[in-house]
Amino acid sequence: MSTKYIWYKNRYKGVGFMRKIAIIGGVAGGASAAARLRRHSEEDKIIMFEKGPHVSFSNCCLPYHLSGVVDSAEKLVLMSPEKFAAQYNIDARVNNEVIDIDRKNKELTIKNTLNGETYKESYDKLILSMGAKPIVPKFKGIENVNLFTIRNVVDIDKLNKFIKNSEKKNVVVIGGGFIGVETAENLKEAGYNVTLIEAANQILKVFDYDMVQILHKEIYDKGVNLIVEDKVIEFQKDCVVLESGKKIEAQAVVLAIGVAPEVDLARKAGIELGKTGAIKVDQNYLTSDRDIYAVGDAIEVYNALYNDYFKLALAGPAQKQARGVADHINGMRIDNRGYIGSSVIKVFSYNGAATGLTENIIKEKNLSIDYETVEAIPSDGVKLMPTSKSMHFKLIYEVPTGRVLGAQAIGKGNVSKRIDVIATVIKFGGTVDDLKDLELCYAPPFGTAKDVVNFSGYIATNLLSGSYKQLHFSKVRELVENGEYIVDVREKNEYAAGHINGAVNIPLSEIRDRIAELPTDRKIYVQCKSGQRSYNVCLLLQNLGFKEVYNVTAGFMGICYYEYFNDIRLNRKPIMNKYNFN
């Protein structure tokens, strides 16, 4: 325990001193800060102001009310003002909106949203936890549709009751971020006709374009009308009009194109905003006013990988920040090492998780990072186990240091475990050699003796050492169009079940006897189901003197997942005679 912390305790205990700590906003940031503050001190007066009717609710579970997974809106409410008072002696005031901060006199002006009356409340320390608000552009004809946003329990309850009482069941969700995708999924599970519209060329930008195609396919296969690279330009009567000219019938429209940090109150009070437009804070989450802290979706945070500030609207970081603020108010040191952004999402039958840098981020921010990627589709358990599933895994690492920069995993099994391991490695500055050396839990139902994480480390170190060369599966269409030589080393029955047009089938079990059939005057691209057998063939051929040999990453399965959705939406000719996703 620090000397400063003891000093605070001695000063504020036993001498009748009571600090008044005000918190604007509840949920992940505000409510967590309030509870932690109370654990530090019984003397302090803690007041939490929430402009809505619920001070603590599960905002991450909101979309799951639409499908009935959470069967009543009331269950989304975690803590009532009465519970806060009884269990923590915290004064939680709902329907109380702070409309002004007088920093000079350290006084708040609060409006009761039910009767419009205003009153004043002083503070010694103030915590801003206003969160972020849905972005609602001024679309032409916005009054022609029943428009909804999702931010709180009131919002989701209103949407759910409306669509249940609607005779027609056509719902359009605009925006392919976390909220948009989860909303589309849960509406579809509830039996509605759902269209999901994303103006960019992909949903869920936390995943790279090559990885997200798996989720595009899943959403399409589950019956959602997924539209990408087409934006909304106006609304007509119960109709969404797109730039392409498409018109989508909609009795309800859910707008989920993104959120903006709630900074109006802070800006009005003269609190400094950062380069991203969110509230600027220091390493202790203090704002430009030394008595005012800020946490959660309203602030910008430091990225530990590319050394700049960004907005991170996630509950986990908000709770960590809230705890840190409560500790700092009580004289404790905060260990703020920045953020890397770790997330996970369920999309129908698939789970997707990501951490750290993506190729999207590196390219969009024009980062001066020399990097390479690993793409593989190993099993997440021993294949004899009925629970074993294929896992699409992508690792991003720095060249030549091997420092781990990020990873993404998508599959029907436990992807978050693997990404949590990578996130931990990143936090401690680990390299691909560390991934090889990690001792991870193993039993047949849970993993393989060489886990997915270890496997990615093996591949990355092989690439760093120059053991072999690879070609990303996204480049295979170009190979086919240019008539390049592709050898498919799967067995004959696998080849018959689907193959790349023009690929020559020489199974691994036969290739040593058929070496003479391979060209010596051109590049050879070796492909199998997932990239493992083809890797072995690449080494075999190199050992026999072949120079220009390339392993196609993730194999035929990766190619099929990458090509499928775009083949359908663009109505283009497939590069394979049949898809095979098994």
Coordinates of C-alpha atoms in Angstrom, one line a residue:
M1 CA 0.0 0.0 0.0
S2 CA 1.5 3.4 -1.1
T3 CA 2.4 6.0 1.5
K4 CA 0.2 8.5 -0.4
Y5 CA -2.8 6.1 -0.1
I6 CA -2.2 5.8 3.7
W7 CA -2.0 9.6 3.9
Y8 CA -5.4 9.9 2.2
K9 CA -7.0 7.4 4.5
N10 CA -5.5 9.0 7.6
R11 CA -6.6 12.4 6.5
Y12 CA -10.2 11.5 5.6
K13 CA -10.9 9.1 8.4
G14 CA -11.6 10.0 12.0
V15 CA -11.6 13.8 11.4
G16 CA -15.2 14.2 10.1
F17 CA -14.0 14.9 6.5
M18 CA -16.3 13.8 3.7
R19 CA -15.6 14.3 0.0
K20 CA -18.5 14.8 -2.4
I21 CA -17.9 12.8 -5.6
A22 CA -20.3 13.3 -8.4
I23 CA -20.6 11.0 -11.4
I24 CA -22.4 11.9 -14.6
G25 CA -23.6 8.7 -16.3
G26 CA -23.9 5.1 -15.1
V27 CA -23.6 1.7 -16.8
A28 CA -20.1 0.3 -17.3
G29 CA -18.1 3.4 -16.5
G30 CA -20.1 5.4 -13.9
A31 CA -21.5 2.5 -12.0
S32 CA -18.2 0.7 -11.7
A33 CA -16.5 3.8 -10.5
A34 CA -19.2 4.4 -7.9
A35 CA -18.9 0.9 -6.5
R36 CA -15.1 1.0 -6.4
L37 CA -15.2 4.4 -4.7
R38 CA -17.4 3.0 -2.0
R39 CA -15.0 0.1 -1.4
H40 CA -12.3 2.7 -0.7
S41 CA -14.3 4.8 1.7
E42 CA -17.5 4.8 3.8
E43 CA -17.2 8.5 4.5
D44 CA -17.4 9.9 1.0
K45 CA -20.8 11.0 -0.4
I46 CA -21.2 9.5 -3.9
I47 CA -23.9 10.8 -6.2
M48 CA -24.5 9.3 -9.6
F49 CA -26.7 11.2 -12.2
E50 CA -28.3 9.4 -15.0
K51 CA -30.6 11.2 -17.5
G52 CA -32.5 8.0 -18.4
P53 CA -34.6 5.7 -16.2
H54 CA -31.9 3.1 -15.7
V55 CA -28.6 3.7 -14.1
S56 CA -27.1 0.3 -14.5
F57 CA -28.0 -2.1 -17.4
S58 CA -26.4 -4.7 -19.7
N59 CA -26.0 -2.6 -22.8
C60 CA -24.1 -5.4 -24.5
C61 CA -27.1 -7.7 -24.2
L62 CA -29.6 -5.3 -25.6
P63 CA -29.9 -6.9 -29.1
Y64 CA -30.6 -10.3 -27.5
H65 CA -34.0 -9.1 -26.2
L66 CA -35.2 -9.0 -29.8
S67 CA -34.8 -12.8 -30.3
G68 CA -36.1 -13.6 -26.8
V69 CA -32.7 -14.9 -25.5
V70 CA -33.3 -12.2 -22.9
D71 CA -37.0 -12.7 -22.6
S72 CA -37.9 -9.5 -20.8
A73 CA -36.6 -5.9 -20.9
E74 CA -36.6 -5.8 -17.1
K75 CA -33.9 -8.5 -17.0
L76 CA -31.5 -6.1 -18.8
V77 CA -31.6 -3.8 -15.8
L78 CA -28.8 -4.8 -13.4
M79 CA -29.1 -2.4 -10.5
S80 CA -31.8 0.0 -9.4
P81 CA -31.3 3.2 -7.4
E82 CA -32.8 1.4 -4.4
K83 CA -30.2 -1.4 -4.6
F84 CA -27.4 1.1 -5.0
A85 CA -28.6 2.8 -1.8
A86 CA -29.1 -0.3 0.2
Q87 CA -26.0 -2.2 -0.9
Y88 CA -23.5 0.6 -1.5
N89 CA -24.9 3.7 0.2
I90 CA -24.7 5.4 -3.2
D91 CA -27.2 8.1 -4.2
A92 CA -28.2 7.1 -7.8
R93 CA -30.5 9.6 -9.3
V94 CA -32.3 8.5 -12.5
N95 CA -34.2 10.9 -14.8
N96 CA -31.7 13.5 -13.7
E97 CA -29.7 15.2 -16.5
V98 CA -26.7 17.3 -15.8
I99 CA -27.0 20.3 -18.1
D100 CA -24.2 22.5 -16.9
I101 CA -20.8 22.2 -15.1
D102 CA -19.6 25.3 -13.3
R103 CA -15.9 24.5 -12.9
K104 CA -15.0 27.6 -11.1
N105 CA -17.5 27.1 -8.3
K106 CA -17.4 23.3 -8.7
E107 CA -21.2 23.1 -9.1
L108 CA -23.5 21.2 -11.3
T109 CA -26.9 22.2 -12.7
I110 CA -29.3 19.2 -12.9
K111 CA -32.7 19.0 -14.7
N112 CA -35.3 16.5 -13.6
T113 CA -36.4 15.1 -17.0
L114 CA -39.8 14.1 -15.7
N115 CA -41.0 17.5 -14.4
G116 CA -38.4 19.9 -15.9
E117 CA -37.3 21.3 -12.6
T118 CA -33.7 22.3 -12.1
Y119 CA -31.4 22.3 -9.0
K120 CA -27.8 22.7 -8.1
E121 CA -25.3 20.2 -6.6
S122 CA -21.7 20.9 -5.6
Y123 CA -18.8 18.4 -5.9
D124 CA -15.2 17.9 -4.8
K125 CA -14.4 15.5 -7.6
L126 CA -16.4 14.9 -10.8
I127 CA -16.3 11.8 -13.1
L128 CA -17.7 12.1 -16.6
S129 CA -19.1 8.9 -17.9
M130 CA -21.6 10.0 -20.5
G131 CA -20.8 7.3 -23.1
A132 CA -21.5 7.7 -26.8
K133 CA -24.6 8.5 -28.7
P134 CA -25.8 6.9 -32.0
I135 CA -25.0 8.9 -35.1
V136 CA -28.1 10.0 -36.9
P137 CA -27.4 11.7 -40.3
K138 CA -30.0 14.0 -41.8
F139 CA -31.2 11.6 -44.4
K140 CA -33.7 12.9 -47.0
G141 CA -37.2 11.7 -46.1
I142 CA -36.3 10.5 -42.7
E143 CA -39.8 11.2 -41.5
N144 CA -41.1 8.6 -44.0
V145 CA -39.9 5.5 -42.0
N146 CA -40.2 4.2 -38.4
L147 CA -36.6 4.9 -37.3
F148 CA -35.0 3.4 -34.2
T149 CA -31.6 3.6 -32.6
I150 CA -30.3 1.3 -29.9
R151 CA -28.5 2.7 -26.9
N152 CA -30.4 1.7 -23.8
V153 CA -33.2 -0.5 -22.4
V154 CA -35.9 2.1 -23.3
D155 CA -34.7 2.0 -27.0
I156 CA -34.7 -1.8 -27.3
D157 CA -38.0 -2.2 -25.5
K158 CA -39.6 0.4 -27.9
L159 CA -38.2 -1.4 -31.0
N160 CA -39.2 -4.8 -29.8
K161 CA -42.8 -3.8 -29.0
F162 CA -43.2 -1.9 -32.3
I163 CA -42.1 -4.8 -34.6
K164 CA -44.1 -7.3 -32.6
N165 CA -47.2 -5.2 -33.2
S166 CA -46.4 -4.7 -36.9
E167 CA -48.5 -6.7 -39.5
K168 CA -45.5 -6.9 -41.9
K169 CA -42.2 -8.2 -40.8
N170 CA -39.6 -6.3 -43.0
V171 CA -36.8 -4.7 -41.0
V172 CA -33.8 -2.9 -42.4
V173 CA -30.6 -2.5 -40.3
I174 CA -28.2 0.2 -41.5
G175 CA -24.7 -0.3 -40.3
G176 CA -22.5 -3.4 -40.1
G177 CA -20.7 -2.8 -36.8
F178 CA -21.2 -4.8 -33.6
I179 CA -24.7 -3.4 -32.8
G180 CA -25.9 -3.6 -36.4
V181 CA -24.7 -7.2 -36.9
E182 CA -26.1 -8.4 -33.5
T183 CA -29.4 -6.7 -34.1
A184 CA -29.7 -8.2 -37.6
E185 CA -28.9 -11.7 -36.2
N186 CA -31.4 -11.5 -33.4
L187 CA -34.2 -10.0 -35.6
K188 CA -33.6 -12.9 -38.0
E189 CA -33.7 -15.4 -35.2
A190 CA -37.1 -13.9 -34.2
G191 CA -38.5 -14.6 -37.6
Y192 CA -38.3 -11.2 -39.3
N193 CA -37.3 -10.5 -42.9
V194 CA -34.0 -8.6 -42.4
T195 CA -31.8 -6.6 -44.6
L196 CA -28.4 -5.5 -43.4
I197 CA -26.9 -2.5 -45.3
E198 CA -23.2 -1.5 -45.0
A199 CA -21.8 1.4 -47.1
A200 CA -18.3 0.0 -46.9
N201 CA -17.1 -3.1 -48.7
Q202 CA -17.3 -5.2 -45.5
I203 CA -19.0 -5.4 -42.1
L204 CA -17.1 -5.5 -38.8
K205 CA -13.9 -3.6 -39.6
V206 CA -12.2 -5.2 -36.5
F207 CA -11.6 -8.0 -39.0
D208 CA -9.7 -7.8 -42.2
Y209 CA -11.4 -8.2 -45.5
D210 CA -10.1 -11.7 -46.1
M211 CA -11.3 -12.9 -42.8
V212 CA -14.7 -11.2 -42.7
Q213 CA -15.8 -13.1 -45.9
I214 CA -16.5 -16.1 -43.6
L215 CA -19.1 -14.0 -41.7
H216 CA -20.5 -12.5 -44.9
K217 CA -21.2 -16.0 -46.0
E218 CA -22.7 -17.0 -42.7
I219 CA -25.1 -14.0 -42.6
Y220 CA -26.1 -14.6 -46.3
D221 CA -26.6 -18.4 -45.7
K222 CA -28.8 -17.7 -42.7
G223 CA -31.2 -15.7 -44.9
V224 CA -30.3 -12.1 -44.1
N225 CA -30.2 -9.9 -47.2
L226 CA -26.7 -8.6 -46.8
I227 CA -25.8 -5.5 -48.9
V228 CA -22.3 -4.0 -48.9
E229 CA -20.7 -1.2 -50.9
D230 CA -24.1 0.5 -51.3
K231 CA -25.2 3.4 -49.1
V232 CA -28.6 4.8 -48.1
I233 CA -29.4 8.1 -49.8
E234 CA -33.0 8.7 -48.8
F235 CA -36.2 7.2 -47.3
Q236 CA -39.5 7.0 -48.9
K237 CA -42.8 5.7 -47.4
D238 CA -41.8 2.5 -45.6
C239 CA -38.9 2.2 -48.0
V240 CA -35.1 2.6 -47.9
V241 CA -33.5 3.9 -51.1
L242 CA -29.9 3.1 -51.9
E243 CA -27.3 4.8 -54.1
S244 CA -27.5 1.9 -56.6
G245 CA -31.2 2.5 -57.1
K246 CA -32.3 -0.5 -55.0
K247 CA -35.4 0.0 -52.9
I248 CA -35.9 -2.1 -49.8
E249 CA -39.3 -2.3 -48.1
A250 CA -39.1 -1.6 -44.4
Q251 CA -41.7 -1.3 -41.7
A252 CA -38.9 -0.5 -39.3
V253 CA -35.4 0.9 -39.8
V254 CA -32.7 0.4 -37.2
L255 CA -29.9 3.0 -37.6
A256 CA -26.6 1.6 -36.3
I257 CA -24.0 3.3 -38.5
G258 CA -21.8 4.2 -35.5
V259 CA -21.6 6.2 -32.3
A260 CA -20.1 9.6 -31.4
P261 CA -18.7 10.4 -28.0
E262 CA -21.0 12.5 -25.7
V263 CA -18.9 15.6 -25.4
D264 CA -21.4 18.5 -25.6
L265 CA -21.4 19.0 -21.8
A266 CA -17.6 18.8 -21.6
R267 CA -17.2 21.2 -24.5
K268 CA -19.6 23.7 -23.0
A269 CA -17.7 23.6 -19.7
G270 CA -14.4 24.3 -21.5
I271 CA -12.9 20.9 -21.0
E272 CA -10.2 20.1 -23.6
L273 CA -11.1 17.6 -26.4
G274 CA -8.5 15.5 -28.1
K275 CA -7.5 15.0 -31.7
T276 CA -10.2 12.4 -32.2
G277 CA -13.0 14.7 -31.0
A278 CA -13.4 12.7 -27.7
I279 CA -12.4 14.1 -24.3
K280 CA -8.7 14.3 -23.8
V281 CA -7.4 12.6 -20.6
D282 CA -4.0 12.0 -19.1
Q283 CA -2.6 8.7 -17.9
N284 CA -4.7 9.0 -14.8
Y285 CA -7.9 9.7 -16.8
L286 CA -7.9 13.3 -15.6
T287 CA -9.2 15.9 -18.0
S288 CA -7.8 19.4 -18.4
D289 CA -9.5 20.2 -15.1
R290 CA -7.6 18.6 -12.3
D291 CA -10.8 17.8 -10.4
I292 CA -12.6 16.2 -13.3
Y293 CA -12.0 12.7 -14.6
A294 CA -13.5 11.1 -17.7
V295 CA -13.9 7.4 -18.6
G296 CA -15.6 5.1 -21.2
D297 CA -16.8 5.8 -24.7
A298 CA -16.6 9.6 -24.2
I299 CA -12.8 9.6 -24.0
E300 CA -9.9 8.9 -26.4
V301 CA -7.3 6.4 -25.3
Y302 CA -3.7 5.7 -26.2
N303 CA -2.9 2.8 -28.6
A304 CA 0.1 0.9 -27.3
L305 CA 0.9 -0.6 -30.7
Y306 CA 0.9 2.5 -33.0
N307 CA 1.5 5.1 -30.3
D308 CA -1.4 7.4 -31.1
Y309 CA -4.9 8.2 -29.7
F310 CA -8.1 6.5 -30.8
K311 CA -11.7 5.9 -29.6
L312 CA -12.4 2.5 -28.0
A313 CA -16.1 2.0 -27.3
L314 CA -15.9 -1.3 -25.3
A315 CA -17.3 -2.2 -21.9
G316 CA -14.1 -3.9 -20.6
P317 CA -11.8 -0.9 -21.0
A318 CA -14.5 1.4 -19.6
Q319 CA -14.6 -0.7 -16.4
K320 CA -10.9 -0.8 -16.1
Q321 CA -10.7 3.0 -16.5
A322 CA -13.5 3.4 -13.9
R323 CA -11.6 1.3 -11.4
G324 CA -8.4 3.3 -12.1
V325 CA -10.2 6.6 -11.5
A326 CA -11.6 5.5 -8.2
D327 CA -8.1 4.4 -7.2
H328 CA -6.5 7.6 -8.2
I329 CA -9.0 9.7 -6.3
N330 CA -7.9 7.7 -3.3
G331 CA -4.3 8.3 -3.8
M332 CA -3.3 5.1 -5.6
R333 CA -1.1 4.9 -8.6
I334 CA -2.7 3.9 -12.0
D335 CA -0.8 1.5 -14.2
N336 CA -2.0 2.7 -17.6
R337 CA -0.1 0.9 -20.4
G338 CA -2.5 1.9 -23.2
Y339 CA -4.9 -0.2 -25.1
I340 CA -4.8 -2.7 -28.0
G341 CA -8.5 -3.3 -28.6
S342 CA -9.7 -6.8 -28.0
S343 CA -13.2 -7.9 -29.0
V344 CA -15.4 -10.9 -29.7
I345 CA -18.8 -11.3 -31.4
K346 CA -21.2 -14.1 -32.2
V347 CA -22.6 -14.2 -35.7
F348 CA -25.2 -17.0 -35.9
S349 CA -23.2 -20.3 -35.8
Y350 CA -19.8 -18.6 -35.8
N351 CA -17.8 -16.8 -33.3
G352 CA -15.2 -14.1 -34.2
A353 CA -12.5 -12.5 -32.1
A354 CA -9.8 -10.0 -32.8
T355 CA -7.0 -8.2 -31.0
G356 CA -4.3 -5.7 -31.8
L357 CA -3.5 -4.4 -35.3
T358 CA -5.3 -5.5 -38.4
E359 CA -4.1 -5.0 -42.0
N360 CA -7.1 -2.6 -42.3
I361 CA -5.7 -0.4 -39.5
I362 CA -2.1 -0.5 -40.8
K363 CA -3.2 0.6 -44.3
E364 CA -5.8 3.1 -43.3
K365 CA -3.4 4.9 -40.8
N366 CA -0.5 4.5 -43.2
L367 CA 1.6 3.1 -40.4
S368 CA 5.3 2.6 -41.2
I369 CA 5.3 -1.1 -40.1
D370 CA 6.9 -3.9 -42.1
Y371 CA 4.7 -6.9 -41.4
E372 CA 3.8 -10.3 -42.6
T373 CA 0.8 -12.5 -42.0
V374 CA 0.0 -16.1 -41.2
E375 CA -3.3 -17.6 -42.4
A376 CA -4.2 -21.1 -41.4
I377 CA -7.3 -23.3 -40.8
P378 CA -6.3 -25.8 -38.1
S379 CA -8.7 -27.8 -35.9
D380 CA -9.6 -26.4 -32.5
G381 CA -9.6 -29.9 -31.1
V382 CA -8.6 -33.4 -31.9
K383 CA -10.5 -34.3 -35.0
L384 CA -11.8 -37.6 -33.5
M385 CA -13.8 -35.5 -31.0
P386 CA -17.4 -34.6 -32.1
T387 CA -16.9 -31.0 -30.8
S388 CA -13.8 -30.4 -33.0
K389 CA -14.3 -27.6 -35.5
S390 CA -12.1 -25.8 -38.1
M391 CA -10.8 -22.4 -36.9
H392 CA -9.8 -19.7 -39.4
F393 CA -6.8 -18.0 -37.8
K394 CA -4.8 -15.0 -38.9
L395 CA -1.7 -13.7 -37.2
I396 CA 0.0 -10.4 -37.9
Y397 CA 3.7 -9.9 -36.9
E398 CA 6.5 -7.4 -37.4
V399 CA 9.4 -8.2 -39.8
P400 CA 12.2 -8.8 -38.9
T401 CA 11.6 -8.7 -35.1
G402 CA 8.8 -11.2 -35.0
R403 CA 6.9 -9.0 -32.6
V404 CA 3.3 -10.1 -32.4
L405 CA 1.0 -7.2 -33.6
G406 CA -2.5 -8.7 -33.8
A407 CA -4.6 -11.7 -34.5
Q408 CA -8.1 -12.7 -35.7
A409 CA -9.9 -16.0 -35.2
I410 CA -13.3 -17.1 -36.7
G411 CA -14.9 -20.5 -36.1
K412 CA -17.7 -22.4 -34.4
G413 CA -15.6 -23.2 -31.4
N414 CA -13.7 -21.3 -28.7
V415 CA -12.0 -18.5 -30.6
S416 CA -11.9 -16.1 -27.7
K417 CA -9.5 -18.4 -25.8
R418 CA -6.9 -18.2 -28.6
I419 CA -7.3 -14.4 -29.1
D420 CA -7.0 -13.8 -25.3
V421 CA -3.7 -15.7 -25.4
I422 CA -2.5 -13.5 -28.3
A423 CA -3.7 -10.3 -26.5
T424 CA -1.7 -11.4 -23.4
V425 CA 1.4 -12.0 -25.6
I426 CA 1.0 -8.6 -27.2
K427 CA 0.7 -6.9 -23.8
F428 CA 4.0 -8.3 -22.7
G429 CA 5.7 -7.5 -26.0
G430 CA 6.0 -11.1 -27.1
T431 CA 7.2 -12.5 -30.4
V432 CA 6.3 -15.4 -32.7
D433 CA 9.0 -17.4 -31.0
D434 CA 7.1 -17.0 -27.7
L435 CA 4.0 -18.4 -29.5
K436 CA 5.9 -21.6 -30.3
D437 CA 7.1 -21.9 -26.7
L438 CA 3.8 -21.3 -24.9
E439 CA 2.6 -24.2 -22.8
L440 CA -1.2 -24.3 -23.2
C441 CA -3.8 -26.6 -21.9
Y442 CA -4.5 -29.8 -23.9
A443 CA -7.0 -32.5 -23.9
P444 CA -8.8 -33.9 -27.0
P445 CA -12.1 -32.1 -26.4
F446 CA -10.4 -28.7 -25.8
G447 CA -7.6 -28.4 -28.2
T448 CA -4.7 -30.1 -29.9
A449 CA -1.2 -30.9 -28.5
K450 CA 0.1 -28.1 -30.8
D451 CA -2.6 -25.5 -30.2
V452 CA -3.8 -23.1 -32.9
V453 CA -1.6 -20.4 -31.2
N454 CA 1.5 -22.6 -31.2
F455 CA 0.8 -23.6 -34.8
S456 CA 0.7 -19.9 -35.9
G457 CA 4.1 -19.4 -34.2
Y458 CA 5.6 -22.3 -36.1
I459 CA 4.4 -21.0 -39.4
A460 CA 5.6 -17.4 -38.7
T461 CA 9.1 -18.5 -37.6
N462 CA 9.4 -20.6 -40.7
L463 CA 8.5 -17.6 -42.8
L464 CA 10.9 -15.4 -41.0
S465 CA 13.7 -17.9 -41.4
G466 CA 13.0 -18.1 -45.2
S467 CA 12.2 -21.8 -45.0
Y468 CA 9.5 -21.4 -47.7
K469 CA 7.4 -18.9 -49.6
Q470 CA 3.7 -18.4 -49.4
L471 CA 0.9 -16.9 -51.6
H472 CA -2.2 -15.5 -49.9
F473 CA -5.4 -17.2 -51.0
S474 CA -6.9 -13.9 -52.1
K475 CA -4.4 -13.9 -55.0
V476 CA -5.6 -17.3 -56.4
R477 CA -8.2 -15.7 -58.7
E478 CA -5.5 -13.7 -60.4
L479 CA -3.4 -16.9 -60.8
V480 CA -6.4 -18.7 -62.5
E481 CA -7.0 -15.8 -64.8
N482 CA -3.4 -15.7 -65.8
G483 CA -3.1 -19.4 -66.4
E484 CA -0.5 -20.0 -63.7
Y485 CA 0.5 -23.5 -62.7
I486 CA -1.4 -24.7 -59.6
V487 CA -0.9 -28.2 -58.2
D488 CA -3.6 -29.6 -55.9
V489 CA -2.0 -32.1 -53.6
R490 CA -5.2 -33.4 -52.0
E491 CA -6.3 -36.9 -52.5
K492 CA -8.4 -37.7 -55.6
N493 CA -11.7 -38.0 -53.8
E494 CA -11.1 -34.5 -52.3
Y495 CA -10.3 -33.1 -55.7
A496 CA -13.4 -34.6 -57.2
A497 CA -15.5 -32.9 -54.5
G498 CA -14.4 -29.5 -55.7
H499 CA -11.3 -27.9 -57.1
I500 CA -9.8 -24.8 -58.6
N501 CA -10.4 -24.5 -62.3
G502 CA -7.2 -25.6 -64.2
A503 CA -5.5 -27.0 -61.1
V504 CA -3.5 -30.2 -61.7
N505 CA -4.2 -32.9 -59.1
I506 CA -1.1 -34.8 -57.9
P507 CA -1.9 -36.1 -54.4
L508 CA 0.7 -35.9 -51.7
S509 CA 0.7 -39.7 -51.5
E510 CA 1.7 -39.9 -55.2
I511 CA 3.9 -36.9 -55.7
R512 CA 7.3 -38.5 -55.2
D513 CA 6.5 -40.9 -58.0
R514 CA 5.3 -38.1 -60.3
I515 CA 7.9 -35.4 -59.9
A516 CA 8.6 -35.5 -63.6
E517 CA 5.1 -34.2 -64.3
L518 CA 6.0 -30.8 -62.6
P519 CA 7.3 -28.0 -64.7
T520 CA 10.8 -26.7 -64.0
D521 CA 10.6 -23.5 -66.0
R522 CA 7.7 -21.8 -64.2
K523 CA 6.4 -21.0 -60.8
I524 CA 4.6 -23.7 -58.9
Y525 CA 1.7 -22.8 -56.6
V526 CA 0.9 -25.7 -54.2
Q527 CA -2.5 -26.0 -52.7
C528 CA -4.3 -28.5 -50.4
K529 CA -7.3 -28.3 -48.1
S530 CA -5.9 -25.9 -45.5
G531 CA -2.3 -25.3 -46.2
Q532 CA -0.6 -28.0 -44.2
R533 CA 0.0 -30.8 -46.7
S534 CA 0.9 -28.2 -49.3
Y535 CA 3.6 -26.9 -46.9
N536 CA 5.1 -30.3 -46.8
V537 CA 5.1 -30.6 -50.6
C538 CA 6.8 -27.2 -50.9
L539 CA 9.7 -28.3 -48.7
L540 CA 9.8 -31.6 -50.6
L541 CA 10.1 -29.8 -53.9
Q542 CA 12.7 -27.3 -52.6
N543 CA 14.8 -30.2 -51.3
L544 CA 14.7 -31.6 -54.8
G545 CA 16.0 -28.4 -56.3
F546 CA 12.8 -26.6 -57.3
K547 CA 13.3 -22.8 -56.7
E548 CA 10.0 -21.0 -57.4
V549 CA 7.6 -22.9 -55.2
Y550 CA 4.8 -21.2 -53.2
N551 CA 2.4 -22.5 -50.6
V552 CA -1.2 -21.2 -51.0
T553 CA -2.2 -20.1 -47.5
A554 CA -5.4 -21.7 -46.0
G555 CA -5.8 -23.9 -49.0
F556 CA -9.0 -24.7 -50.9
M557 CA -11.2 -24.1 -47.9
G558 CA -9.8 -20.6 -47.4
I559 CA -10.2 -19.9 -51.2
C560 CA -13.8 -21.1 -51.1
Y561 CA -14.8 -18.9 -48.1
Y562 CA -13.0 -15.9 -49.6
E563 CA -14.7 -16.2 -53.0
Y564 CA -18.2 -17.3 -52.2
F565 CA -20.1 -14.2 -51.1
N566 CA -18.5 -11.9 -53.7
D567 CA -19.2 -14.5 -56.4
I568 CA -22.9 -14.3 -55.5
R569 CA -23.3 -10.5 -55.0
L570 CA -21.2 -9.6 -58.0
N571 CA -22.7 -12.4 -60.1
R572 CA -19.2 -13.4 -61.3
K573 CA -17.9 -16.7 -62.5
P574 CA -16.4 -18.8 -59.8
I575 CA -12.8 -19.9 -60.1
M576 CA -13.7 -23.4 -58.8
N577 CA -16.0 -26.1 -60.3
K578 CA -17.6 -26.6 -56.9
Y579 CA -17.3 -25.0 -53.5
N580 CA -16.3 -27.2 -50.6
F581 CA -16.4 -25.7 -47.0
N582 CA -15.6 -29.0 -45.2

